[in-house]
Amino acid sequence: MRVSPDGRFAAVGGTYPPAVRLFELSQLSMKVERRGDADVVGLEFLSADYAKLAVLTTARSVELHAAYGLHHTLRLP
């Protein structure tokens, strides 16, 4: 679980099904859920809000998410 730098959003990674859920803390509501193919190992906010997010998975890949969804996947050796 991570909290965004501005303190307005929280991101939580789950394992079954592999997903990342983003919550808006001021409204106590879920903003978006992003599903993946592999379990979430770690995640990090790349912007002050939830628009940019990096997710490390057990499939040795880093998924880069933007506000519209999955932007790019990097495979690690």
PDB file of C-alpha atoms in Angstrom:
ATOM      1  CA  MET A   1       0.000   0.000   0.000  1.00  0.00           C
ATOM      2  CA  ARG A   2       1.208   3.473  -0.891  1.00  0.00           C
ATOM      3  CA  VAL A   3      -0.170   6.970  -0.312  1.00  0.00           C
ATOM      4  CA  SER A   4       0.328   9.594  -3.023  1.00  0.00           C
ATOM      5  CA  PRO A   5       2.722  12.496  -2.333  1.00  0.00           C
ATOM      6  CA  ASP A   6      -0.190  14.941  -2.067  1.00  0.00           C
ATOM      7  CA  GLY A   7      -1.915  12.658   0.479  1.00  0.00           C
ATOM      8  CA  ARG A   8      -5.215  12.502  -1.434  1.00  0.00           C
ATOM      9  CA  PHE A   9      -4.958   8.984  -2.899  1.00  0.00           C
ATOM     10  CA  ALA A  10      -3.972   5.495  -1.744  1.00  0.00           C
ATOM     11  CA  ALA A  11      -2.959   2.599  -3.991  1.00  0.00           C
ATOM     12  CA  VAL A  12      -3.335  -0.993  -2.814  1.00  0.00           C
ATOM     13  CA  GLY A  13      -2.018  -4.046  -4.658  1.00  0.00           C
ATOM     14  CA  GLY A  14      -3.757  -7.392  -4.393  1.00  0.00           C
ATOM     15  CA  THR A  15      -2.873 -10.925  -5.417  1.00  0.00           C
ATOM     16  CA  TYR A  16      -6.145 -12.656  -6.286  1.00  0.00           C
ATOM     17  CA  PRO A  17      -7.081 -11.461  -8.757  1.00  0.00           C
ATOM     18  CA  PRO A  18      -3.890  -9.519  -9.501  1.00  0.00           C
ATOM     19  CA  ALA A  19      -5.068  -5.921  -9.306  1.00  0.00           C
ATOM     20  CA  VAL A  20      -4.257  -2.420  -8.106  1.00  0.00           C
ATOM     21  CA  ARG A  21      -7.053  -0.391  -6.562  1.00  0.00           C
ATOM     22  CA  LEU A  22      -6.837   3.380  -6.216  1.00  0.00           C
ATOM     23  CA  PHE A  23      -8.816   5.087  -3.471  1.00  0.00           C
ATOM     24  CA  GLU A  24      -9.584   8.783  -2.956  1.00  0.00           C
ATOM     25  CA  LEU A  25      -9.126   9.361   0.774  1.00  0.00           C
ATOM     26  CA  SER A  26     -11.126  12.600   1.053  1.00  0.00           C
ATOM     27  CA  GLN A  27     -14.242  10.925  -0.398  1.00  0.00           C
ATOM     28  CA  LEU A  28     -13.528   7.449   1.065  1.00  0.00           C
ATOM     29  CA  SER A  29     -14.257   5.947  -2.351  1.00  0.00           C
ATOM     30  CA  MET A  30     -12.542   3.755  -4.931  1.00  0.00           C
ATOM     31  CA  LYS A  31     -11.470   5.714  -8.025  1.00  0.00           C
ATOM     32  CA  VAL A  32     -10.302   2.916 -10.314  1.00  0.00           C
ATOM     33  CA  GLU A  33      -9.250  -0.737 -10.361  1.00  0.00           C
ATOM     34  CA  ARG A  34      -6.548  -1.945 -12.731  1.00  0.00           C
ATOM     35  CA  ARG A  35      -6.164  -5.684 -13.289  1.00  0.00           C
ATOM     36  CA  GLY A  36      -2.952  -7.366 -14.365  1.00  0.00           C
ATOM     37  CA  ASP A  37      -1.622 -10.746 -15.439  1.00  0.00           C
ATOM     38  CA  ALA A  38       0.764 -11.320 -12.505  1.00  0.00           C
ATOM     39  CA  ASP A  39       0.784 -10.658  -8.764  1.00  0.00           C
ATOM     40  CA  VAL A  40       1.764  -7.203  -7.554  1.00  0.00           C
ATOM     41  CA  VAL A  41       5.088  -7.055  -5.693  1.00  0.00           C
ATOM     42  CA  GLY A  42       5.381  -3.286  -5.310  1.00  0.00           C
ATOM     43  CA  LEU A  43       4.024  -0.017  -6.587  1.00  0.00           C
ATOM     44  CA  GLU A  44       5.090   3.603  -6.658  1.00  0.00           C
ATOM     45  CA  PHE A  45       3.415   6.884  -7.563  1.00  0.00           C
ATOM     46  CA  LEU A  46       5.249   8.749 -10.335  1.00  0.00           C
ATOM     47  CA  SER A  47       3.160  11.925 -10.030  1.00  0.00           C
ATOM     48  CA  ALA A  48       1.529  13.863  -7.200  1.00  0.00           C
ATOM     49  CA  ASP A  49      -1.877  12.320  -7.934  1.00  0.00           C
ATOM     50  CA  TYR A  50      -2.886   8.893  -9.254  1.00  0.00           C
ATOM     51  CA  ALA A  51      -2.335   9.762 -12.945  1.00  0.00           C
ATOM     52  CA  LYS A  52       1.071   8.045 -13.225  1.00  0.00           C
ATOM     53  CA  LEU A  53       1.883   4.789 -11.443  1.00  0.00           C
ATOM     54  CA  ALA A  54       4.615   2.129 -11.703  1.00  0.00           C
ATOM     55  CA  VAL A  55       3.757  -1.452 -10.698  1.00  0.00           C
ATOM     56  CA  LEU A  56       6.352  -4.211 -10.177  1.00  0.00           C
ATOM     57  CA  THR A  57       4.966  -7.722 -10.782  1.00  0.00           C
ATOM     58  CA  THR A  58       6.085 -11.297 -10.108  1.00  0.00           C
ATOM     59  CA  ALA A  59       6.423 -11.807 -13.874  1.00  0.00           C
ATOM     60  CA  ARG A  60       9.651  -9.715 -13.688  1.00  0.00           C
ATOM     61  CA  SER A  61       8.065  -6.752 -15.373  1.00  0.00           C
ATOM     62  CA  VAL A  62       7.324  -3.129 -14.546  1.00  0.00           C
ATOM     63  CA  GLU A  63       3.967  -1.825 -15.742  1.00  0.00           C
ATOM     64  CA  LEU A  64       3.683   1.923 -16.300  1.00  0.00           C
ATOM     65  CA  HIS A  65       0.126   3.185 -15.914  1.00  0.00           C
ATOM     66  CA  ALA A  66      -1.267   6.558 -16.971  1.00  0.00           C
ATOM     67  CA  ALA A  67      -4.666   8.097 -16.246  1.00  0.00           C
ATOM     68  CA  TYR A  68      -6.200   6.247 -19.217  1.00  0.00           C
ATOM     69  CA  GLY A  69      -4.809   2.809 -18.267  1.00  0.00           C
ATOM     70  CA  LEU A  70      -1.759   0.671 -19.023  1.00  0.00           C
ATOM     71  CA  HIS A  71       0.794   2.689 -20.998  1.00  0.00           C
ATOM     72  CA  HIS A  72       3.817   0.386 -21.309  1.00  0.00           C
ATOM     73  CA  THR A  73       5.310  -2.798 -19.868  1.00  0.00           C
ATOM     74  CA  LEU A  74       9.051  -3.208 -19.280  1.00  0.00           C
ATOM     75  CA  ARG A  75      10.415  -6.744 -19.007  1.00  0.00           C
ATOM     76  CA  LEU A  76      13.337  -7.121 -16.596  1.00  0.00           C
ATOM     77  CA  PRO A  77      16.103  -9.668 -17.304  1.00  0.00           C
TER      78      PRO A  77
END
